Amino acid sequence: MRSPLPVSPFRFSLTTEVLFGGNTFATAGDQVRRFGSRPLIVTGKRSARAAGILDRAMEQMPNAIVFDAIDENPDTTVCEQCAAACREHDRDVVLAIGGGSPMDAAKAIAVMARNDAPCAHYFGADKYGKSPLPVVAVPTTAGTGSEVTPYAVLIDPEQRAKRTISGAALFPRAAILDPELTRTMPRHVTVATGLDALSQCMEGIVSRKSTPIGDAIALQGIRRVCEFLPRAANDGGDMEARTEMMCAALLSGIIVAQSGTTLVHGMGYSYTIECGIAHGLANALLLAPLFAHNARIAPDRVATIAEAMGGDATKPGPSVVRALYGLMAQLGVSPAACDHGVTQAQIETFAAEIAKDPYRFRNQIGELNRDDVMRFYSQSLVGSADGAA
Ligand SMILES: [Fe+2]
């Protein structure tokens, strides 16, 4: 057992009540009625309806109004449209069903249901005057952890960037995690969302805002992803793997809620917005280059990750890089961003834009400049990293 990591002053707050387990979705109506009597259901365009989840929700809440227009990576416009419907129909509680996109959108809608300004006004921390409507979150993917975070990450069409609304009142009041709801999740979504959970756990351990509670939770999340994501991807009906991955995603959300994300997410958003790469996969393409760097700045922290991934803690950088590439090979995912449509010209633009934005570096360890960012993108482009065998 490695010696404990040093402890800095920290704050740790999780106000969401978590209900985890098989058939917990059958209690969704009762949970929602704890917070309001006129629910608005926010969901995506297809999967919740196709899987029969929406029908099951309506059976429990016959007076609910449904807004099912949330695309992947929602922007402020669709949230404003839904908030207008929420006010028009005098809704008093929001039930989010789906992946990170509907859950994040639901939080923004809950803010605007009680506050009159356009959505972009609320980017930042605690920018709303009146407390948002209560939100109950039901994830149908296993990766984002949004069900236990106080963040809504949305695309700002004016700035063509992902921006975040945050605030303690945005923690969902309750999260219902029923692994059965992930049974029909397609393989590529299983892989991408699972890699997001891995990324969030790994980033939490090296974040400038890491906490000892978070470190312990994150290591459990990393172990679960390494063991169970290949199983969940290769057999969607493997409910033990589905359950463990839903737990890993929950743990990753608890970490993100406390420690934020680092430059992996900060750089990955460019892959998603400009190249259409799924959020979790975008992060995964950057993990090896960034963690080879992190291993030089914080070797003890990355050593704990190497150990959790089944690698050699005495060689943290190469071990983590090897474990990441091994996991991606198991999943049948190329670690080279060029295989996912990214070009050399694009990464030069991304690096220049990110180097100008200090917000992307707020939790990132080490002093980094544009050349460093460009090096990480270049390595990601070809699927290589410092220390890779
Ligand atoms: Fe994420």
Short mmCIF file of C-alpha atoms and ligand atoms in Angstrom, two decimals:
data_model
loop_
_atom_site.label_atom_id
_atom_site.label_comp_id
_atom_site.label_asym_id
_atom_site.label_seq_id
_atom_site.Cartn_x
_atom_site.Cartn_y
_atom_site.Cartn_z
CA MET A 1 0.00 0.00 0.00
CA ARG A 2 1.43 3.37 -0.98
CA SER A 3 1.78 6.11 1.61
CA PRO A 4 -1.11 8.62 1.71
CA LEU A 5 -0.96 11.69 -0.49
CA PRO A 6 -0.50 15.06 1.24
CA VAL A 7 -3.71 16.80 2.31
CA SER A 8 -4.42 20.45 1.52
CA PRO A 9 -7.35 22.45 2.90
CA PHE A 10 -10.52 21.47 1.04
CA ARG A 11 -14.28 21.67 0.89
CA PHE A 12 -16.45 18.65 0.06
CA SER A 13 -20.19 18.98 -0.41
CA LEU A 14 -22.66 16.54 -1.98
CA THR A 15 -26.27 17.48 -1.46
CA THR A 16 -27.89 15.08 -3.94
CA GLU A 17 -29.71 12.12 -2.40
CA VAL A 18 -28.64 9.04 -4.37
CA LEU A 19 -30.92 6.03 -4.88
CA PHE A 20 -28.94 3.27 -6.56
CA GLY A 21 -30.07 -0.18 -7.58
CA GLY A 22 -32.30 -2.41 -9.67
CA ASN A 23 -35.87 -1.23 -10.08
CA THR A 24 -35.27 2.13 -8.38
CA PHE A 25 -36.82 3.79 -11.44
CA ALA A 26 -40.18 2.44 -10.24
CA THR A 27 -39.94 5.03 -7.45
CA ALA A 28 -39.36 8.00 -9.80
CA GLY A 29 -42.91 9.33 -9.41
CA ASP A 30 -42.73 9.19 -5.61
CA GLN A 31 -39.35 10.92 -5.65
CA VAL A 32 -40.56 13.71 -7.92
CA ARG A 33 -43.68 14.29 -5.77
CA ARG A 34 -41.43 15.01 -2.79
CA PHE A 35 -40.43 18.23 -4.55
CA GLY A 36 -43.42 19.27 -6.65
CA SER A 37 -46.78 18.25 -8.07
CA ARG A 38 -46.48 19.52 -11.69
CA PRO A 39 -43.46 17.86 -13.30
CA LEU A 40 -41.71 18.80 -16.51
CA ILE A 41 -39.82 15.87 -18.03
CA VAL A 42 -36.71 16.87 -19.99
CA THR A 43 -35.26 14.18 -22.23
CA GLY A 44 -33.56 13.49 -25.56
CA LYS A 45 -35.21 13.00 -28.92
CA ARG A 46 -35.15 9.24 -29.17
CA SER A 47 -33.60 6.80 -26.72
CA ALA A 48 -35.78 7.24 -23.60
CA ARG A 49 -38.91 6.94 -25.74
CA ALA A 50 -37.58 4.03 -27.80
CA ALA A 51 -36.54 2.09 -24.70
CA GLY A 52 -39.97 2.53 -23.10
CA ILE A 53 -38.49 4.57 -20.24
CA LEU A 54 -40.59 7.63 -21.04
CA ASP A 55 -43.78 5.54 -21.03
CA ARG A 56 -42.87 4.16 -17.63
CA ALA A 57 -42.32 7.72 -16.35
CA MET A 58 -45.69 8.88 -17.71
CA GLU A 59 -47.45 5.96 -16.02
CA GLN A 60 -46.05 7.21 -12.71
CA MET A 61 -46.67 10.91 -13.45
CA PRO A 62 -49.70 11.19 -15.75
CA ASN A 63 -49.86 15.00 -15.45
CA ALA A 64 -46.25 15.51 -16.55
CA ILE A 65 -45.42 17.69 -19.56
CA VAL A 66 -42.67 16.27 -21.79
CA PHE A 67 -39.98 18.28 -23.58
CA ASP A 68 -38.05 15.79 -25.71
CA ALA A 69 -35.95 18.00 -27.97
CA ILE A 70 -32.56 17.87 -26.25
CA ASP A 71 -29.81 16.94 -28.71
CA GLU A 72 -26.32 15.76 -27.82
CA ASN A 73 -24.33 18.82 -26.72
CA PRO A 74 -27.35 21.13 -26.27
CA ASP A 75 -27.04 24.86 -26.80
CA THR A 76 -28.58 27.76 -24.94
CA THR A 77 -31.39 28.21 -27.50
CA VAL A 78 -33.07 24.87 -26.90
CA CYS A 79 -32.86 25.43 -23.13
CA GLU A 80 -34.53 28.83 -23.48
CA GLN A 81 -37.34 27.26 -25.55
CA CYS A 82 -37.92 24.61 -22.92
CA ALA A 83 -37.78 27.10 -20.06
CA ALA A 84 -40.50 29.13 -21.81
CA ALA A 85 -42.67 26.01 -22.00
CA CYS A 86 -41.92 25.29 -18.34
CA ARG A 87 -43.16 28.75 -17.31
CA GLU A 88 -46.15 28.69 -19.64
CA HIS A 89 -47.36 25.39 -18.15
CA ASP A 90 -46.54 26.46 -14.58
CA ARG A 91 -44.30 23.50 -13.80
CA ASP A 92 -42.79 23.24 -10.31
CA VAL A 93 -40.29 20.34 -10.59
CA VAL A 94 -38.01 19.11 -13.40
CA LEU A 95 -37.32 15.43 -14.06
CA ALA A 96 -34.31 14.83 -16.30
CA ILE A 97 -34.12 11.47 -18.06
CA GLY A 98 -31.15 10.62 -20.27
CA GLY A 99 -27.42 11.20 -20.55
CA GLY A 100 -25.40 14.26 -19.66
CA SER A 101 -27.08 16.41 -22.29
CA PRO A 102 -30.68 16.26 -20.95
CA MET A 103 -29.45 16.39 -17.35
CA ASP A 104 -27.34 19.50 -17.98
CA ALA A 105 -30.12 21.10 -20.00
CA ALA A 106 -32.62 20.38 -17.20
CA LYS A 107 -30.48 22.31 -14.73
CA ALA A 108 -30.30 25.34 -17.02
CA ILE A 109 -34.07 25.12 -17.61
CA ALA A 110 -34.63 24.97 -13.84
CA VAL A 111 -32.67 28.21 -13.48
CA MET A 112 -34.54 30.02 -16.25
CA ALA A 113 -37.93 28.80 -15.03
CA ARG A 114 -37.45 31.12 -12.06
CA ASN A 115 -35.20 33.82 -13.56
CA ASP A 116 -35.95 35.97 -16.58
CA ALA A 117 -32.62 36.66 -18.32
CA PRO A 118 -31.37 34.83 -21.44
CA CYS A 119 -29.45 31.62 -20.77
CA ALA A 120 -25.99 33.11 -21.46
CA HIS A 121 -26.49 35.48 -18.51
CA TYR A 122 -26.10 32.55 -16.09
CA PHE A 123 -22.71 31.27 -17.30
CA GLY A 124 -20.36 31.35 -14.34
CA ALA A 125 -20.94 30.60 -10.67
CA ASP A 126 -24.16 31.49 -8.80
CA LYS A 127 -25.32 34.04 -11.38
CA TYR A 128 -29.05 33.53 -10.72
CA GLY A 129 -31.08 35.60 -8.26
CA LYS A 130 -33.91 33.18 -7.45
CA SER A 131 -33.26 29.56 -6.54
CA PRO A 132 -33.82 27.16 -9.49
CA LEU A 133 -36.69 24.68 -9.62
CA PRO A 134 -35.83 21.35 -7.97
CA VAL A 135 -34.36 18.78 -10.36
CA VAL A 136 -34.57 14.98 -10.09
CA ALA A 137 -32.07 13.22 -12.37
CA VAL A 138 -32.37 9.77 -13.93
CA PRO A 139 -29.28 8.83 -15.96
CA THR A 140 -29.67 6.35 -18.81
CA THR A 141 -25.95 6.33 -19.64
CA ALA A 142 -23.01 5.52 -17.37
CA GLY A 143 -20.34 8.16 -17.63
CA THR A 144 -21.18 11.81 -17.18
CA GLY A 145 -22.06 11.79 -13.50
CA SER A 146 -24.15 14.91 -14.12
CA GLU A 147 -26.81 13.46 -11.80
CA VAL A 148 -24.64 14.44 -8.82
CA THR A 149 -22.96 17.65 -10.06
CA PRO A 150 -23.92 21.33 -9.73
CA TYR A 151 -22.95 22.03 -13.38
CA ALA A 152 -24.79 22.56 -16.64
CA VAL A 153 -22.34 22.52 -19.55
CA LEU A 154 -23.92 24.02 -22.67
CA ILE A 155 -22.81 25.29 -26.04
CA ASP A 156 -22.85 29.06 -26.29
CA PRO A 157 -23.63 29.63 -30.00
CA GLU A 158 -22.29 33.21 -29.89
CA GLN A 159 -18.85 32.11 -28.68
CA ARG A 160 -18.95 28.65 -30.30
CA ALA A 161 -17.66 27.20 -27.04
CA LYS A 162 -18.83 25.01 -24.20
CA ARG A 163 -19.55 27.10 -21.13
CA THR A 164 -20.75 26.19 -17.66
CA ILE A 165 -23.57 27.34 -15.41
CA SER A 166 -22.79 26.33 -11.85
CA GLY A 167 -24.09 26.87 -8.35
CA ALA A 168 -24.78 24.87 -5.20
CA ALA A 169 -28.54 25.03 -5.87
CA LEU A 170 -27.98 23.14 -9.14
CA PHE A 171 -27.19 19.84 -7.45
CA PRO A 172 -30.17 17.62 -8.34
CA ARG A 173 -32.28 17.03 -5.23
CA ALA A 174 -32.37 13.31 -5.96
CA ALA A 175 -30.65 10.99 -8.43
CA ILE A 176 -32.20 7.65 -9.34
CA LEU A 177 -29.60 5.24 -10.72
CA ASP A 178 -31.24 2.12 -12.06
CA PRO A 179 -28.68 0.07 -14.03
CA GLU A 180 -31.49 -1.63 -15.94
CA LEU A 181 -32.03 1.67 -17.81
CA THR A 182 -28.57 1.31 -19.41
CA ARG A 183 -29.20 -2.18 -20.78
CA THR A 184 -30.11 -0.94 -24.27
CA MET A 185 -27.40 1.73 -24.48
CA PRO A 186 -25.60 1.27 -27.85
CA ARG A 187 -22.01 0.04 -27.76
CA HIS A 188 -20.43 3.28 -28.99
CA VAL A 189 -22.30 5.27 -26.33
CA THR A 190 -21.31 2.74 -23.66
CA VAL A 191 -17.66 3.14 -24.66
CA ALA A 192 -17.64 6.93 -24.93
CA THR A 193 -19.54 7.58 -21.71
CA GLY A 194 -17.48 5.00 -19.81
CA LEU A 195 -14.28 6.70 -20.96
CA ASP A 196 -15.68 10.01 -19.68
CA ALA A 197 -16.08 8.42 -16.25
CA LEU A 198 -12.47 7.22 -16.40
CA SER A 199 -11.25 10.64 -17.46
CA GLN A 200 -13.17 12.43 -14.71
CA CYS A 201 -11.79 10.11 -12.02
CA MET A 202 -8.21 10.42 -13.31
CA GLU A 203 -8.43 14.21 -13.63
CA GLY A 204 -9.89 14.54 -10.14
CA ILE A 205 -6.81 12.96 -8.60
CA VAL A 206 -4.40 15.42 -10.26
CA SER A 207 -6.65 18.49 -10.09
CA ARG A 208 -5.43 21.49 -8.11
CA LYS A 209 -8.69 21.01 -6.16
CA SER A 210 -8.20 17.31 -5.39
CA THR A 211 -9.35 16.13 -1.96
CA PRO A 212 -8.49 13.04 0.09
CA ILE A 213 -12.14 11.95 0.00
CA GLY A 214 -12.17 12.41 -3.75
CA ASP A 215 -8.89 10.52 -4.21
CA ALA A 216 -10.31 7.46 -2.47
CA ILE A 217 -13.52 7.59 -4.50
CA ALA A 218 -11.73 8.20 -7.80
CA LEU A 219 -9.46 5.18 -7.41
CA GLN A 220 -12.53 2.99 -6.94
CA GLY A 221 -14.02 4.47 -10.09
CA ILE A 222 -10.84 3.84 -12.11
CA ARG A 223 -10.68 0.20 -11.00
CA ARG A 224 -14.29 -0.34 -11.98
CA VAL A 225 -13.89 1.18 -15.45
CA CYS A 226 -10.76 -0.85 -16.24
CA GLU A 227 -12.43 -4.10 -15.20
CA PHE A 228 -16.00 -3.62 -16.31
CA LEU A 229 -16.10 -1.23 -19.29
CA PRO A 230 -14.80 -3.86 -21.77
CA ARG A 231 -17.41 -6.30 -20.45
CA ALA A 232 -20.28 -3.77 -20.67
CA ALA A 233 -19.16 -2.77 -24.19
CA ASN A 234 -18.92 -6.32 -25.47
CA ASP A 235 -22.12 -7.62 -23.86
CA GLY A 236 -24.72 -4.96 -23.14
CA GLY A 237 -26.82 -7.54 -21.28
CA ASP A 238 -24.05 -8.17 -18.72
CA MET A 239 -25.90 -6.53 -15.85
CA GLU A 240 -23.07 -6.97 -13.37
CA ALA A 241 -20.85 -4.92 -15.68
CA ARG A 242 -23.66 -2.42 -16.34
CA THR A 243 -24.18 -1.99 -12.58
CA GLU A 244 -20.47 -1.52 -11.88
CA MET A 245 -20.19 1.03 -14.70
CA MET A 246 -23.18 2.97 -13.43
CA CYS A 247 -21.45 3.06 -10.05
CA ALA A 248 -18.17 4.20 -11.67
CA ALA A 249 -20.03 7.00 -13.42
CA LEU A 250 -21.61 8.08 -10.14
CA LEU A 251 -18.21 8.13 -8.45
CA SER A 252 -16.76 10.19 -11.31
CA GLY A 253 -19.57 12.72 -10.93
CA ILE A 254 -18.90 13.03 -7.20
CA ILE A 255 -15.26 13.80 -8.05
CA VAL A 256 -16.07 16.34 -10.74
CA ALA A 257 -18.51 18.11 -8.43
CA GLN A 258 -15.68 18.75 -5.96
CA SER A 259 -12.46 18.92 -7.97
CA GLY A 260 -13.63 20.08 -11.38
CA THR A 261 -11.90 18.89 -14.52
CA THR A 262 -8.46 19.67 -15.90
CA LEU A 263 -6.94 20.43 -19.28
CA VAL A 264 -8.07 17.03 -20.65
CA HIS A 265 -11.66 18.26 -20.66
CA GLY A 266 -10.53 21.79 -21.58
CA MET A 267 -8.84 20.50 -24.74
CA GLY A 268 -11.38 17.77 -25.48
CA TYR A 269 -14.23 20.25 -25.94
CA SER A 270 -12.55 21.41 -29.19
CA TYR A 271 -12.66 17.85 -30.55
CA THR A 272 -16.35 17.67 -29.70
CA ILE A 273 -17.48 21.06 -30.97
CA GLU A 274 -15.34 21.27 -34.12
CA CYS A 275 -14.89 17.58 -35.06
CA GLY A 276 -18.09 16.02 -33.70
CA ILE A 277 -16.26 13.50 -31.51
CA ALA A 278 -18.32 12.23 -28.56
CA HIS A 279 -17.35 13.96 -25.31
CA GLY A 280 -15.94 10.95 -23.48
CA LEU A 281 -14.00 9.71 -26.49
CA ALA A 282 -12.58 13.20 -27.00
CA ASN A 283 -11.22 13.11 -23.46
CA ALA A 284 -9.82 9.61 -23.90
CA LEU A 285 -7.82 10.72 -26.95
CA LEU A 286 -6.01 13.26 -24.74
CA LEU A 287 -5.52 11.27 -21.54
CA ALA A 288 -2.21 9.61 -22.43
CA PRO A 289 -0.37 12.79 -23.52
CA LEU A 290 -1.68 14.75 -20.52
CA PHE A 291 -0.96 12.03 -17.97
CA ALA A 292 2.59 11.53 -19.25
CA HIS A 293 2.96 15.23 -18.39
CA ASN A 294 1.10 14.93 -15.06
CA ALA A 295 3.38 12.05 -14.05
CA ARG A 296 6.37 14.38 -14.22
CA ILE A 297 4.69 17.08 -12.11
CA ALA A 298 2.90 14.83 -9.58
CA PRO A 299 4.47 11.36 -9.75
CA ASP A 300 2.95 10.17 -6.44
CA ARG A 301 -0.55 11.04 -7.58
CA VAL A 302 -0.18 9.38 -10.97
CA ALA A 303 1.42 6.36 -9.25
CA THR A 304 -1.85 5.72 -7.39
CA ILE A 305 -3.67 5.77 -10.73
CA ALA A 306 -1.11 3.41 -12.28
CA GLU A 307 -1.66 1.00 -9.41
CA ALA A 308 -5.45 1.19 -9.75
CA MET A 309 -5.08 0.42 -13.47
CA GLY A 310 -3.03 -2.67 -12.67
CA GLY A 311 0.29 -1.10 -13.70
CA ASP A 312 3.69 -0.54 -12.10
CA ALA A 313 3.50 2.31 -9.58
CA THR A 314 7.27 2.79 -9.69
CA LYS A 315 6.99 3.92 -13.33
CA PRO A 316 3.79 5.98 -13.18
CA GLY A 317 3.92 7.77 -16.53
CA PRO A 318 4.71 4.81 -18.82
CA SER A 319 2.42 2.54 -16.78
CA VAL A 320 -0.60 4.78 -17.11
CA VAL A 321 0.07 5.40 -20.80
CA ARG A 322 0.37 1.65 -21.43
CA ALA A 323 -2.80 0.90 -19.44
CA LEU A 324 -4.77 3.54 -21.34
CA TYR A 325 -3.70 2.26 -24.74
CA GLY A 326 -4.37 -1.30 -23.58
CA LEU A 327 -7.90 -0.39 -22.48
CA MET A 328 -8.62 1.41 -25.76
CA ALA A 329 -7.35 -1.61 -27.70
CA GLN A 330 -9.70 -3.84 -25.70
CA LEU A 331 -12.53 -1.48 -26.61
CA GLY A 332 -11.55 -1.40 -30.28
CA VAL A 333 -10.99 2.37 -30.21
CA SER A 334 -8.01 3.94 -31.98
CA PRO A 335 -6.09 6.30 -29.67
CA ALA A 336 -5.09 8.43 -32.69
CA ALA A 337 -7.34 11.47 -33.13
CA CYS A 338 -6.56 11.47 -36.88
CA ASP A 339 -8.53 8.21 -37.11
CA HIS A 340 -11.55 10.11 -35.73
CA GLY A 341 -11.38 12.91 -38.31
CA VAL A 342 -9.08 15.44 -36.62
CA THR A 343 -6.56 17.23 -38.87
CA GLN A 344 -3.19 18.90 -38.32
CA ALA A 345 -4.61 22.28 -39.32
CA GLN A 346 -7.40 21.95 -36.75
CA ILE A 347 -5.13 21.20 -33.81
CA GLU A 348 -3.01 24.26 -34.58
CA THR A 349 -6.14 26.41 -34.31
CA PHE A 350 -7.29 24.62 -31.14
CA ALA A 351 -3.91 25.07 -29.43
CA ALA A 352 -3.80 28.78 -30.20
CA GLU A 353 -7.35 29.31 -28.87
CA ILE A 354 -6.85 27.29 -25.70
CA ALA A 355 -3.54 28.93 -24.83
CA LYS A 356 -5.40 32.26 -24.68
CA ASP A 357 -8.06 31.01 -22.24
CA PRO A 358 -6.84 30.79 -18.61
CA TYR A 359 -10.13 29.16 -17.54
CA ARG A 360 -9.06 25.91 -19.25
CA PHE A 361 -5.94 25.76 -17.05
CA ARG A 362 -7.61 26.62 -13.74
CA ASN A 363 -7.29 23.13 -12.24
CA GLN A 364 -4.35 21.91 -14.32
CA ILE A 365 -1.02 21.27 -12.58
CA GLY A 366 2.23 22.53 -14.07
CA GLU A 367 2.97 25.78 -15.88
CA LEU A 368 1.93 25.23 -19.47
CA ASN A 369 2.08 27.36 -22.60
CA ARG A 370 0.88 27.12 -26.19
CA ASP A 371 3.81 24.88 -27.19
CA ASP A 372 2.87 22.38 -24.47
CA VAL A 373 -0.77 22.36 -25.57
CA MET A 374 0.34 21.89 -29.17
CA ARG A 375 2.59 18.99 -28.13
CA PHE A 376 -0.32 17.27 -26.35
CA TYR A 377 -2.56 17.71 -29.41
CA SER A 378 0.19 16.48 -31.75
CA GLN A 379 0.68 13.35 -29.68
CA SER A 380 -3.06 12.81 -29.47
CA LEU A 381 -3.34 13.21 -33.25
CA VAL A 382 -1.11 10.20 -33.88
CA GLY A 383 -1.96 8.19 -30.75
CA SER A 384 1.37 8.54 -29.01
CA ALA A 385 2.59 9.95 -25.70
CA ASP A 386 5.86 10.53 -23.86
CA GLY A 387 6.96 7.23 -22.37
CA ALA A 388 4.79 5.07 -24.63
CA ALA A 389 6.55 1.81 -25.43
FE FE B 1 -16.94 14.76 -18.81
#
